[in-house]
Coordinates of C-alpha atoms in Angstrom, one line a residue:
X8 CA -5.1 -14.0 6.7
X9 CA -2.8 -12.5 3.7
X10 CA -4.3 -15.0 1.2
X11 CA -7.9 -14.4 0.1
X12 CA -7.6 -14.7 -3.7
X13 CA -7.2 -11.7 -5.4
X14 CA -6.2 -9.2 -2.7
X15 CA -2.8 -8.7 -2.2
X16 CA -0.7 -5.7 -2.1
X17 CA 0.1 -4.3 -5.4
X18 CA 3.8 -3.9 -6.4
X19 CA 4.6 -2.1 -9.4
X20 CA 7.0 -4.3 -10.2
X21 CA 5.5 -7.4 -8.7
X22 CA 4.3 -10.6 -10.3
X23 CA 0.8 -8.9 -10.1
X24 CA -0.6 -6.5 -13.1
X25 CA -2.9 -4.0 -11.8
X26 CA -5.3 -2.2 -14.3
X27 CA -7.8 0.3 -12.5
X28 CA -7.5 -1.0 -9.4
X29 CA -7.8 -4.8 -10.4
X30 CA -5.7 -7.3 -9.2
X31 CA -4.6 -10.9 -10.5
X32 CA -3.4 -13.9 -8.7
X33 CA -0.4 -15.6 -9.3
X34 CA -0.2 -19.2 -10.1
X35 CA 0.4 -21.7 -7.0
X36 CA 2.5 -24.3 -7.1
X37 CA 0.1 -27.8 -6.6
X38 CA -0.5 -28.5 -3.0
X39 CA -0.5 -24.9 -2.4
X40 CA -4.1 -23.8 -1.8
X41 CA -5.9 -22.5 0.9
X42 CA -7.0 -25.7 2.1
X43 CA -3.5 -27.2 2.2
X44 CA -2.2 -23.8 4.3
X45 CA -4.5 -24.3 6.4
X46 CA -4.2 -28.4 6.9
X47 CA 0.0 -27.2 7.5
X48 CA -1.5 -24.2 10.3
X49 CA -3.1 -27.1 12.1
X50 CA 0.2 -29.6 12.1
X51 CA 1.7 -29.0 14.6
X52 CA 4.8 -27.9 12.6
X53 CA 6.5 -25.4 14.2
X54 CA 5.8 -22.2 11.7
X55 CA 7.7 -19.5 13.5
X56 CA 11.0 -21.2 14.6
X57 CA 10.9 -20.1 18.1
X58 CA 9.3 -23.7 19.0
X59 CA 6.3 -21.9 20.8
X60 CA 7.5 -19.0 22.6
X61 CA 6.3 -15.7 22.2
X62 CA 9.0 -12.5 22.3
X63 CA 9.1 -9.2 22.7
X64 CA 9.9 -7.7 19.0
X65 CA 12.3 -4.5 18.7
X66 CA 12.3 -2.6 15.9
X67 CA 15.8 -3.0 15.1
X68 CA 15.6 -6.8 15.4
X69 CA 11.9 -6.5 13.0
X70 CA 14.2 -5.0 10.4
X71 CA 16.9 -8.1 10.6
X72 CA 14.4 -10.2 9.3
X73 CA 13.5 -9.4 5.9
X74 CA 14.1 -11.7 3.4
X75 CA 12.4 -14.7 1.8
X76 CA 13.3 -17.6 3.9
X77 CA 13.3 -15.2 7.1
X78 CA 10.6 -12.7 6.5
X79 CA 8.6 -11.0 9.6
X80 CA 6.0 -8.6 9.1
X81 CA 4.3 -6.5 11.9
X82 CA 0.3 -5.7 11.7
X83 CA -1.4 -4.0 14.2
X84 CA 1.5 -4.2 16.7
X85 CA 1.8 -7.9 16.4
X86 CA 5.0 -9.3 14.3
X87 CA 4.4 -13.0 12.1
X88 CA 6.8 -14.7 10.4
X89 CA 5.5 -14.9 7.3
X90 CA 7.8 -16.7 5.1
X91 CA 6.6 -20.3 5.7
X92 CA 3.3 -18.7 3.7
X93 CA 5.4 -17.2 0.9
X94 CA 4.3 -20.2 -1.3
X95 CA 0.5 -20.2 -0.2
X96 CA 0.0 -16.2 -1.0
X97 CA -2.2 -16.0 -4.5
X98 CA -1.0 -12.3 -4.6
X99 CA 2.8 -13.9 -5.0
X100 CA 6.2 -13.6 -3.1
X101 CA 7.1 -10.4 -4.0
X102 CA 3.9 -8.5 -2.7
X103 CA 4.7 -9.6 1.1
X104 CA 8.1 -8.6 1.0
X105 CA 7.0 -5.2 0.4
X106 CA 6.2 -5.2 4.2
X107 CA 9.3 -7.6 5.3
X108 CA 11.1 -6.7 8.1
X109 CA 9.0 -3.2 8.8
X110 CA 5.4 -2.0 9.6
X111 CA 2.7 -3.7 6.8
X112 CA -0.4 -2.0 8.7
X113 CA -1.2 0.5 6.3
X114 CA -0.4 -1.8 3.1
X115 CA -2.5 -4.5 4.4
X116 CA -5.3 -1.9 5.4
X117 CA -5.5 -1.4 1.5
X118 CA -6.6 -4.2 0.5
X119 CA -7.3 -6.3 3.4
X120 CA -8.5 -5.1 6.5
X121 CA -11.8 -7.0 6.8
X122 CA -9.6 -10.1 6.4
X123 CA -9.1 -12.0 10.1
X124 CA -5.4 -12.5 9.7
X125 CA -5.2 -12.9 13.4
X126 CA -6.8 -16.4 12.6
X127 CA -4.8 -17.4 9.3
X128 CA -1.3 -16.7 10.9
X129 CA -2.0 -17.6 14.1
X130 CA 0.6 -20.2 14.3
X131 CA 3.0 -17.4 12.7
X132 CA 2.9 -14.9 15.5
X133 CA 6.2 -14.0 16.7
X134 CA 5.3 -12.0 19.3
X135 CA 4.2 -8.0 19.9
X136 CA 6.0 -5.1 19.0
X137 CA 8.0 -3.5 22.2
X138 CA 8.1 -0.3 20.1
X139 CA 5.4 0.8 17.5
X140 CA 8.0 0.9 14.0
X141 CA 8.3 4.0 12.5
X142 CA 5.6 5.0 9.8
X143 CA 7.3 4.8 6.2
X144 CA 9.2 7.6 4.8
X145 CA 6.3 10.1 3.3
X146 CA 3.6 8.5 5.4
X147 CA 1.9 10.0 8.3
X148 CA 1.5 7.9 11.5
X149 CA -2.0 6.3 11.6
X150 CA -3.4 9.1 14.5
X151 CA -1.8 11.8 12.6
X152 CA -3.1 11.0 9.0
X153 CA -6.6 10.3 10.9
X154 CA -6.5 13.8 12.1
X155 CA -5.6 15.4 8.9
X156 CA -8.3 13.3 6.9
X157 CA -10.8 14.4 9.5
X158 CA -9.9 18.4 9.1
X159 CA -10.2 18.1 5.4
X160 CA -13.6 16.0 5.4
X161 CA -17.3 16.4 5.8
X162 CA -18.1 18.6 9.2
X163 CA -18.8 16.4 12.2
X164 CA -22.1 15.1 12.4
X165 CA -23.9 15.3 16.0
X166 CA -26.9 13.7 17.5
X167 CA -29.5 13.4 20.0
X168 CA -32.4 12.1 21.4
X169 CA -36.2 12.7 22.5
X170 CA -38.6 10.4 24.5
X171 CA -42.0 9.8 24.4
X172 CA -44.0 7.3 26.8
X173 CA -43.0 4.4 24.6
X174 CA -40.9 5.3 21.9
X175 CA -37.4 6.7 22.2
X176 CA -36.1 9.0 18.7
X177 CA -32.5 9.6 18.0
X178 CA -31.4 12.1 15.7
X179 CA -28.9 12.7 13.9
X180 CA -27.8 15.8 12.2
X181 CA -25.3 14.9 9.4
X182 CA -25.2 18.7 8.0
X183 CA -25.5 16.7 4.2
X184 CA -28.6 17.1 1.6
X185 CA -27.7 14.0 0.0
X186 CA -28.2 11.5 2.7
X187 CA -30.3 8.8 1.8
X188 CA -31.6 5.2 3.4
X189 CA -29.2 3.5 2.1
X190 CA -26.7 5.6 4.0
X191 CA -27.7 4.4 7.2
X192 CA -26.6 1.1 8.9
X193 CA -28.8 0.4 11.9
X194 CA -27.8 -2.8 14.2
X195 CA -29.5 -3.4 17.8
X196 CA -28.1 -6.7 19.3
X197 CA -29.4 -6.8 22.9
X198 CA -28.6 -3.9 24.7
X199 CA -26.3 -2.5 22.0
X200 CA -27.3 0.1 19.6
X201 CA -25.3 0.6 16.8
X202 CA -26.0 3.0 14.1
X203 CA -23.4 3.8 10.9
X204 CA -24.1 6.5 8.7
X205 CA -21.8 7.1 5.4
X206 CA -21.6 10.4 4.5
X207 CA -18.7 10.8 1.1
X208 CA -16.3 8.9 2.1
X209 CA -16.5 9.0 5.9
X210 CA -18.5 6.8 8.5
X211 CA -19.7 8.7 11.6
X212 CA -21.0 6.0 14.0
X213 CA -23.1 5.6 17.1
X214 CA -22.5 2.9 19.4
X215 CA -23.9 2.5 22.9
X216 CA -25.8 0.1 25.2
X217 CA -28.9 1.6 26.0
X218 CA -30.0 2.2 29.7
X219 CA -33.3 0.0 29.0
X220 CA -34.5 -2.4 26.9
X221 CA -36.5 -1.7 23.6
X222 CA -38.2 -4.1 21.0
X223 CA -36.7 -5.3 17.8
X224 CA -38.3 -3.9 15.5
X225 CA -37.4 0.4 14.7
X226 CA -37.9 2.8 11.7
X227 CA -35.6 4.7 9.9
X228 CA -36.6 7.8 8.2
X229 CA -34.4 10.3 6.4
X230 CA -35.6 14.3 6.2
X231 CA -33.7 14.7 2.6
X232 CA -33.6 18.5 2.1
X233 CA -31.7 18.9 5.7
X234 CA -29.6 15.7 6.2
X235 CA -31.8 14.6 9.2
X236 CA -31.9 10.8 10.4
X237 CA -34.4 9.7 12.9
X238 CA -34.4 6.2 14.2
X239 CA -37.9 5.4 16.0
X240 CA -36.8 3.0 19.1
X241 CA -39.7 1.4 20.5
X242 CA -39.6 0.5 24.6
X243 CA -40.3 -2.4 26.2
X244 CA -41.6 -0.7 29.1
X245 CA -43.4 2.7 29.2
X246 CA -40.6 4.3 31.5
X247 CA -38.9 7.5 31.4
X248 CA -35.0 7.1 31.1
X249 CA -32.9 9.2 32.2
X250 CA -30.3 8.6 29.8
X251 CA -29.9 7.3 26.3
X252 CA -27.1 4.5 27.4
X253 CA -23.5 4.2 27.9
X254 CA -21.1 4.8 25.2
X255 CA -19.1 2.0 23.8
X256 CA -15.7 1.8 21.3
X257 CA -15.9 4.7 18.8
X258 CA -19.2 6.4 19.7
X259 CA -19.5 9.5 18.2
X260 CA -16.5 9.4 16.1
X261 CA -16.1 10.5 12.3
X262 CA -13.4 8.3 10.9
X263 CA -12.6 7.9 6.8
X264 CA -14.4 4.9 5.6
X265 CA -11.3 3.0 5.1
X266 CA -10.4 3.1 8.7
X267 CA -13.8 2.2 10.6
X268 CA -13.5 -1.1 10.2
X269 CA -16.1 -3.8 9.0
X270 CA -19.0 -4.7 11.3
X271 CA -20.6 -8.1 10.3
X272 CA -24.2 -9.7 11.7
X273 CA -25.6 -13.1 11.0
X274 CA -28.5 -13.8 8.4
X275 CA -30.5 -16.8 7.8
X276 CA -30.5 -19.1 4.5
X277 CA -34.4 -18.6 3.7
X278 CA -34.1 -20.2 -0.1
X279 CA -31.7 -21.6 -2.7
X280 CA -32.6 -22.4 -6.3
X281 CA -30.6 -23.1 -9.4
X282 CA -30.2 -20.4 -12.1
X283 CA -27.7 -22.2 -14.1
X284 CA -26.1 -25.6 -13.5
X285 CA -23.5 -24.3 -11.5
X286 CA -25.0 -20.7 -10.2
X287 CA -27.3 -20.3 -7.6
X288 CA -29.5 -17.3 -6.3
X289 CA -29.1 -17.3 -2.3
X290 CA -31.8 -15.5 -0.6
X291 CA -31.0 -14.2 3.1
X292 CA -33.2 -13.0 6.0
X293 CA -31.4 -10.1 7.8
X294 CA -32.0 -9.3 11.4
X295 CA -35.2 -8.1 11.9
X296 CA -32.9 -5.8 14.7
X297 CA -31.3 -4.5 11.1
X298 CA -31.7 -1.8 8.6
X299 CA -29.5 -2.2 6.1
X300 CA -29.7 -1.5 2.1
X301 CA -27.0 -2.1 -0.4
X302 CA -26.3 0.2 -2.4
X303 CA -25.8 0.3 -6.1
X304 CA -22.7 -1.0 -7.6
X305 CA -21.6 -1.9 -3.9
X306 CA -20.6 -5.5 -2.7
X307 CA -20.9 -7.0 0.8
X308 CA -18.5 -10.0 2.7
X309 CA -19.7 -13.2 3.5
X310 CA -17.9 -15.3 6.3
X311 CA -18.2 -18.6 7.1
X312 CA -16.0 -20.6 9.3
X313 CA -14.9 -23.3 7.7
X314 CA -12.1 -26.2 9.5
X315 CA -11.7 -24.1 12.7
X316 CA -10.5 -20.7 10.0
X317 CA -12.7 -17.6 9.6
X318 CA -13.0 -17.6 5.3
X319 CA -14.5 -14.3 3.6
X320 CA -15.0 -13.8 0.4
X321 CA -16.8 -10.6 -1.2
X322 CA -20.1 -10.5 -3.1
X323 CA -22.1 -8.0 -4.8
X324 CA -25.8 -8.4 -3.5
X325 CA -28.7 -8.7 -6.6
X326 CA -32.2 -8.1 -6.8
X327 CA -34.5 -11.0 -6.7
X328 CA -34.9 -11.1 -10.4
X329 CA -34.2 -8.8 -13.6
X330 CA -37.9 -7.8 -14.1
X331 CA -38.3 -7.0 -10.1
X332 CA -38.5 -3.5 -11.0
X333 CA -41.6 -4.3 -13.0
X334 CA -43.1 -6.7 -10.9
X335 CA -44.0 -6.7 -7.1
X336 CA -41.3 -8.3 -5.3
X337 CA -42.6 -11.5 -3.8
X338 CA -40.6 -10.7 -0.8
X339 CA -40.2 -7.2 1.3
X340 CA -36.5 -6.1 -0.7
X341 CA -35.6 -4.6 2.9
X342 CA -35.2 -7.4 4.9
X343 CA -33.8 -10.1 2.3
X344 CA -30.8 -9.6 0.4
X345 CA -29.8 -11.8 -2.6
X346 CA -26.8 -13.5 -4.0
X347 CA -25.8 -14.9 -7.6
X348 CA -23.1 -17.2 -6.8
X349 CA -21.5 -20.1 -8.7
X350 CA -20.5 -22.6 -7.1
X351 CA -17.0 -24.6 -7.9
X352 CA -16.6 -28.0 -6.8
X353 CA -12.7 -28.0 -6.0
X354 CA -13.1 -24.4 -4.5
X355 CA -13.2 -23.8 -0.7
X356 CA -15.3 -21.6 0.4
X357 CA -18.6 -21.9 -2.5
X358 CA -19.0 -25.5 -1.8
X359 CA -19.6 -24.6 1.9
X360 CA -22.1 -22.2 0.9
X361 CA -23.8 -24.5 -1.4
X362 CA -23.9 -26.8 1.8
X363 CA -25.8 -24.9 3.9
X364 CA -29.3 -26.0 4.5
X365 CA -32.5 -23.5 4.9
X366 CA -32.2 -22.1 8.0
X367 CA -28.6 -22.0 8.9
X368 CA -26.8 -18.7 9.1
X369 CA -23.7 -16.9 7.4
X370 CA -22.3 -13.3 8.3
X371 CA -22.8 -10.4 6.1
X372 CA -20.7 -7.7 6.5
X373 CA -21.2 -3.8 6.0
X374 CA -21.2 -2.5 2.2
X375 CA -18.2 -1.3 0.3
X376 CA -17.1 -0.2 -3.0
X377 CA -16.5 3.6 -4.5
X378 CA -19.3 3.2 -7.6
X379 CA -21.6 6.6 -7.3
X380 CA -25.2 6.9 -9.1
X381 CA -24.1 10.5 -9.5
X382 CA -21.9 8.3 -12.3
X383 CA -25.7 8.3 -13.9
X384 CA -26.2 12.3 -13.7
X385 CA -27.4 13.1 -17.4
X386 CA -26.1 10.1 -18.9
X387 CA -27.3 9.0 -22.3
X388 CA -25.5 5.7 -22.9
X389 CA -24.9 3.5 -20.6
X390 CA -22.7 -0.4 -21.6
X391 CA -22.1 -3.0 -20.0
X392 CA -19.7 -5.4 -20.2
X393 CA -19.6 -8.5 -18.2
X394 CA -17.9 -12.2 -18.1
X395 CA -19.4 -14.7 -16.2
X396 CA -20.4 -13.9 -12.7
X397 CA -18.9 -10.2 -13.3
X398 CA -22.8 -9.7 -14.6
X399 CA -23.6 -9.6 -10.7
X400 CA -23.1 -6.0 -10.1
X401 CA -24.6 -5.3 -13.5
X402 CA -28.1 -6.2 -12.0
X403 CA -29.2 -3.4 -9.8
X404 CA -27.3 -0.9 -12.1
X405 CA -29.7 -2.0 -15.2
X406 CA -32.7 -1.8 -13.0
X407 CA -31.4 1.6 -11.5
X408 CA -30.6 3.0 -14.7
X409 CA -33.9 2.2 -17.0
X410 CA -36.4 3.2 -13.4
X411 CA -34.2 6.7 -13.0
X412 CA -32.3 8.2 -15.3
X413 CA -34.4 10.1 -17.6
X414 CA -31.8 11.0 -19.7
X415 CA -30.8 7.6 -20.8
X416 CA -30.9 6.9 -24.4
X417 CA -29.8 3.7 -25.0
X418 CA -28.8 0.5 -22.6
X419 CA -26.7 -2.1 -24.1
X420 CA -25.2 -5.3 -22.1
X421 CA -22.4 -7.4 -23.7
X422 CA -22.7 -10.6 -21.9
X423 CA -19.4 -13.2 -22.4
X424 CA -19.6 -17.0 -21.3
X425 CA -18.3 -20.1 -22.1
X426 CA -21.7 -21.9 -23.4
X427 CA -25.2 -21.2 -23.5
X428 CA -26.0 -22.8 -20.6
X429 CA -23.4 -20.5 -18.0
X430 CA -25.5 -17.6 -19.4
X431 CA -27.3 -16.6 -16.4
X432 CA -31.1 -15.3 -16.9
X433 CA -31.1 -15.3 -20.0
X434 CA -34.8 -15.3 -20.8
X435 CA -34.8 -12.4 -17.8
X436 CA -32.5 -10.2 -20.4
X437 CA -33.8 -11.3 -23.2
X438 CA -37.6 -9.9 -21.9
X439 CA -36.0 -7.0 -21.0
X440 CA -35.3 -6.3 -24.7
X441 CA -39.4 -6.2 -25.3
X442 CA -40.1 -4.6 -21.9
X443 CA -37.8 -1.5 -22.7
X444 CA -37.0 -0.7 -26.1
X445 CA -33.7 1.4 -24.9
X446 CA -32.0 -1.8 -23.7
X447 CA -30.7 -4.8 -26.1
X448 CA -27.9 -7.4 -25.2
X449 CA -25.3 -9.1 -26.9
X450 CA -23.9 -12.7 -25.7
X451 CA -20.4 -13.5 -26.8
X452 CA -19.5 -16.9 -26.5
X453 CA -15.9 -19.0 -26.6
X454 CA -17.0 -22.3 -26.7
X455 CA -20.3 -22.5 -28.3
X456 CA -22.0 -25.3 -30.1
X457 CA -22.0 -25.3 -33.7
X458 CA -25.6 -24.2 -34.4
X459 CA -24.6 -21.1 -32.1
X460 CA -25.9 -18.4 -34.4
X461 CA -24.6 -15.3 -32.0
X462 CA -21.1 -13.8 -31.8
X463 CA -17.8 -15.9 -30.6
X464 CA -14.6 -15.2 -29.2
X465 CA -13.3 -13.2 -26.3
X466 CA -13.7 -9.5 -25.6
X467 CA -11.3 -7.9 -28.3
X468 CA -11.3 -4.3 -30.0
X469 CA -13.0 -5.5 -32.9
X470 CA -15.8 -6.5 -30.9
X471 CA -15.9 -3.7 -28.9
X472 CA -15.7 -0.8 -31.5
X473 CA -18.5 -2.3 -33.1
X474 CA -20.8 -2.8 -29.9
X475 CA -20.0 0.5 -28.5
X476 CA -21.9 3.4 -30.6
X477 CA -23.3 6.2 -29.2
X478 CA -26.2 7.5 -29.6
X479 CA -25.2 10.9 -30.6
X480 CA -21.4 12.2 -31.8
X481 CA -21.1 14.2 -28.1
X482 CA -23.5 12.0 -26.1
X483 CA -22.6 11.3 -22.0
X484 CA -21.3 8.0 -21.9
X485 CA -20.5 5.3 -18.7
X486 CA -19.1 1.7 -20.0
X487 CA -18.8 -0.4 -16.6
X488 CA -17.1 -3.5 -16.8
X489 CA -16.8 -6.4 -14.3
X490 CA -15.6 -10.1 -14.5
X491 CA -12.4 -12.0 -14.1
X492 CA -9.1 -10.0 -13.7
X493 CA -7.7 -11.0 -17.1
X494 CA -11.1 -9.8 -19.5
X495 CA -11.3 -6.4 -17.1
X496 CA -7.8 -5.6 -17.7
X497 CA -7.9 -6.3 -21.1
X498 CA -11.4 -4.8 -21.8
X499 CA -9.9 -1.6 -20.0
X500 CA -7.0 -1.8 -22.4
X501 CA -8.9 -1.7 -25.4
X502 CA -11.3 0.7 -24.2
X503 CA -8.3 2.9 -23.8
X504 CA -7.2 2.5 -27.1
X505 CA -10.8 3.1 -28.7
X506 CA -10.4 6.4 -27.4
X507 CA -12.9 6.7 -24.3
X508 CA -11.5 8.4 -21.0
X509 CA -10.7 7.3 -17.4
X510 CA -14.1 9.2 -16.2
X511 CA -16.2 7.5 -18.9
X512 CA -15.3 3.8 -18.1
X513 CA -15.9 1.9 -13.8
X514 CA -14.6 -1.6 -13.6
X515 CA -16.1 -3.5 -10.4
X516 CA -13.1 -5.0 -8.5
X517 CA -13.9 -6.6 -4.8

């Protein structure tokens, strides 16, 4: 699956423009969408032009086929024929035929390796490789690069375990001080005990079936000032084991981030209600077999399968409401997660989401993203700039910011929307104001009503050197900005030219 909007691979040159890491789609022609692809998947048309068989692909023969209207591209050791989706691919022509004829494993692992392409191009595949291609000139094959990342990251955790009558504790000794709760990913699924930890930019898992069986419920706890995790298991039966379990795929291992893969589990639709009249907040029950916290500025996957074809699209979790920092939450904030998602009627995958009743379950996929509070060390001012749904991530960081940072001076969100009513909690942000005198908010809107008495237009400099004053000439500043490719690029291109650095300025991209 090469086609989730706005992932692609990046070309220079390409039909794409890519500002600090965000991308843009390219227009499809009509009867091009996702939905159409895959109504042409399901055919019966025959997609590869080897009228059903499968062959063994060479590498010599991979590299005959690398043009538009005979384009094959191998992932993972398996070779599709990719040109029959030239037309369909939102990131444009010329981004695929970066990978024709040749080896697109590592470009597609860039952007795109939580996508299941194995079911999107199903009816593409060619065949498997006989010989693995070459890596790219300058690149180091996968194992080898693995090896090297490993030598020049974090020192390999290691773990253990201790038993009790009834509870079993495993430990893990990440050799970090700044492990925290949210750095742990616990998932037990009947016998299977999986447990993630993030540490930098690495993922050091454990992953075995147990020897016995243990309850749902377990407790996480992290010893700060040595980097210690203990997960409390409790046992079904008040037996000794003998072992811990049996290892499965990748226990054990310390892999970079990029490379481990995304691990997804199923959570229940426990409540839907309108915020504006097209944007809902979606509440979700995780596992009660789950520990799992977002962290801030990070986004999660949903997938849903929709017409036989795995769909994921990427979301940044919020917090039940604005003022939830002020307020008790009315649920527990670790077993729910919530979503801000608006909903477009001609769309694929939102209207599916919007379908589901109370009850019914989607999969939620591990965090990602590369925003750091450490952004927030001994900042003073701290804007925001959103557009639209782009306010999602801006959420948690608000509430973060104003509970944490003692250093902050000043808070300031600039909020852009079409109308009044696609400004999403409004009277949330507008409270906030009088809750916290170091936050105040501006909306910007481009097609108000005529008694609109706030500011108009789109983001532009003029706008911006006016909204973005410090609080002091030589005061720490962080401007994030998040919301359709177009107003990040161009917000980043005008923050450029007001003078304010690459380390001063984080655009959320998914």
């Amino acid at each position: 699956m090469l086609n989730v909007p706005s992932q692609s691979f990046p070309a220079p040159s390409s039909q794409q423009r890519v500002v600090a890491g965000g991308r843009s789609k390219v227009p499809l022609k009509q009867g091009r969408s996702l939905m159409d692809w895959i109504r042409l998947t399901k055919s019966g048309k025959d997609l590869t032009g080897l009228k059903g068989r499968l062959i063994e692909v060479t590498e010599e023969e991979l590299k005959k086929h690398d043009k538009k209207d005979d384009c094959w591209i191998c992932i993972r050791g398996f070779v599709y024929n990719v040109s029959p989706y030239m037309e369909y691919h939102p990131g444009g022509e010329d981004e695929l035929m970066r990978a024709a004829g040749s080896d697109g494993t590592d470009l597609f692992d860039q952007v795109h390796r939580w996508v299941n392409y194995e079911s999107m191009l199903k009816e593409c595949l060619v065949g498997r490789m006989a010989v693995k291609p070459a890596a790219p000139k300058g690149m180091l094959p996968k194992s080898q690069a693995t090896d090297t990342l490993a030598r020049e990251g974090p020192s390999s955790p290691s773990y253990d375990w201790f038993q009790t009558d009834s509870l079993v504790t495993i430990v893990v000794y990440t050799k970090q001080k700044d492990i925290t709760l949210d750095s742990v990913i616990v998932d037990h699924q009947d016998d299977s005990f999986r447990a993630e930890t993030i540490i930098k930019d690495y993922s050091y898992l454990i992953n075995i079936e147990l020897s016995h069986a243990v309850q749902g419920d377990f407790s996480v706890r992290i010893v700060e000032n040595v980097g210690k995790i203990e997960i409390v298991l409790k046992k079904k039966e008040n037996t000794s084991w003998k072992c811990l379990g049996h290892p499965l795929e990748n226990h054990n291992s310390l892999v970079p981030k990029k490379d481990a893969g995304l691990f997804y589990r199923q959570c229940q639709l426990i409540s839907k209600e309108d915020v504006t009249h097209d944007t809902r907040l979606f509440c979700f029950m995780l596992p009660p077999s789950t520990h799992l916290q977002v962290p801030i500025g990070q986004h999660v996957y949903l997938k849903l399968t929709i017409t036989d074809t795995e769909i994921v699209k990427p979301y940044t979790p919020v917090s039940d409401s604005l003022l939830s920092e002020f307020k008790e939450p009315a649920l527990p904030n670790n077993k729910y997660i919530y979503f801000l998602i608006k909903i477009y009627p001609a769309g694929l995958f939102t209207p599916e989401l919007d379908h589901l009743q109370i009850g019914d379950f989607v999969f939620v996929s591990n965090p990602e993203g590369n925003f750091k509070t450490s952004q927030f060390q001994e900042l003073e001012d701290l804007f925001l700039l959103a557009a639209g749904t782009g306010f999602t991530p801006m959420v948690k960081l608000l509430n973060y910011a104003l509970t944490n940072i003692p250093s902050l001076r000043k808070v300031k969100l600039m909020f852009f929307n079409k109308t009044e009513d696609d400004i999403i909690w409004r009277s949330h942000l507008e409270e906030l104001t009088f809750k916290d005198k170091r936050f105040d908010v501006e909306f910007v809107l481009s097609a108000p009503i005529s008694e609109w008495n706030g500011k108009q237009g789109h983001v532009s400099p003029a706008l911006l050197s006016e909204f973005l004053k410090r609080s002091s000439d030589k005061s720490k500043v962080l401007i994030c900005i998040c919301g359709p490719t177009p107003f990040t690029e161009q917000g980043i291109k005008f923050l450029h030219e007001l003078n304010f650095s690459k380390d001063e300025i984080h655009s959320f991209t998914a």
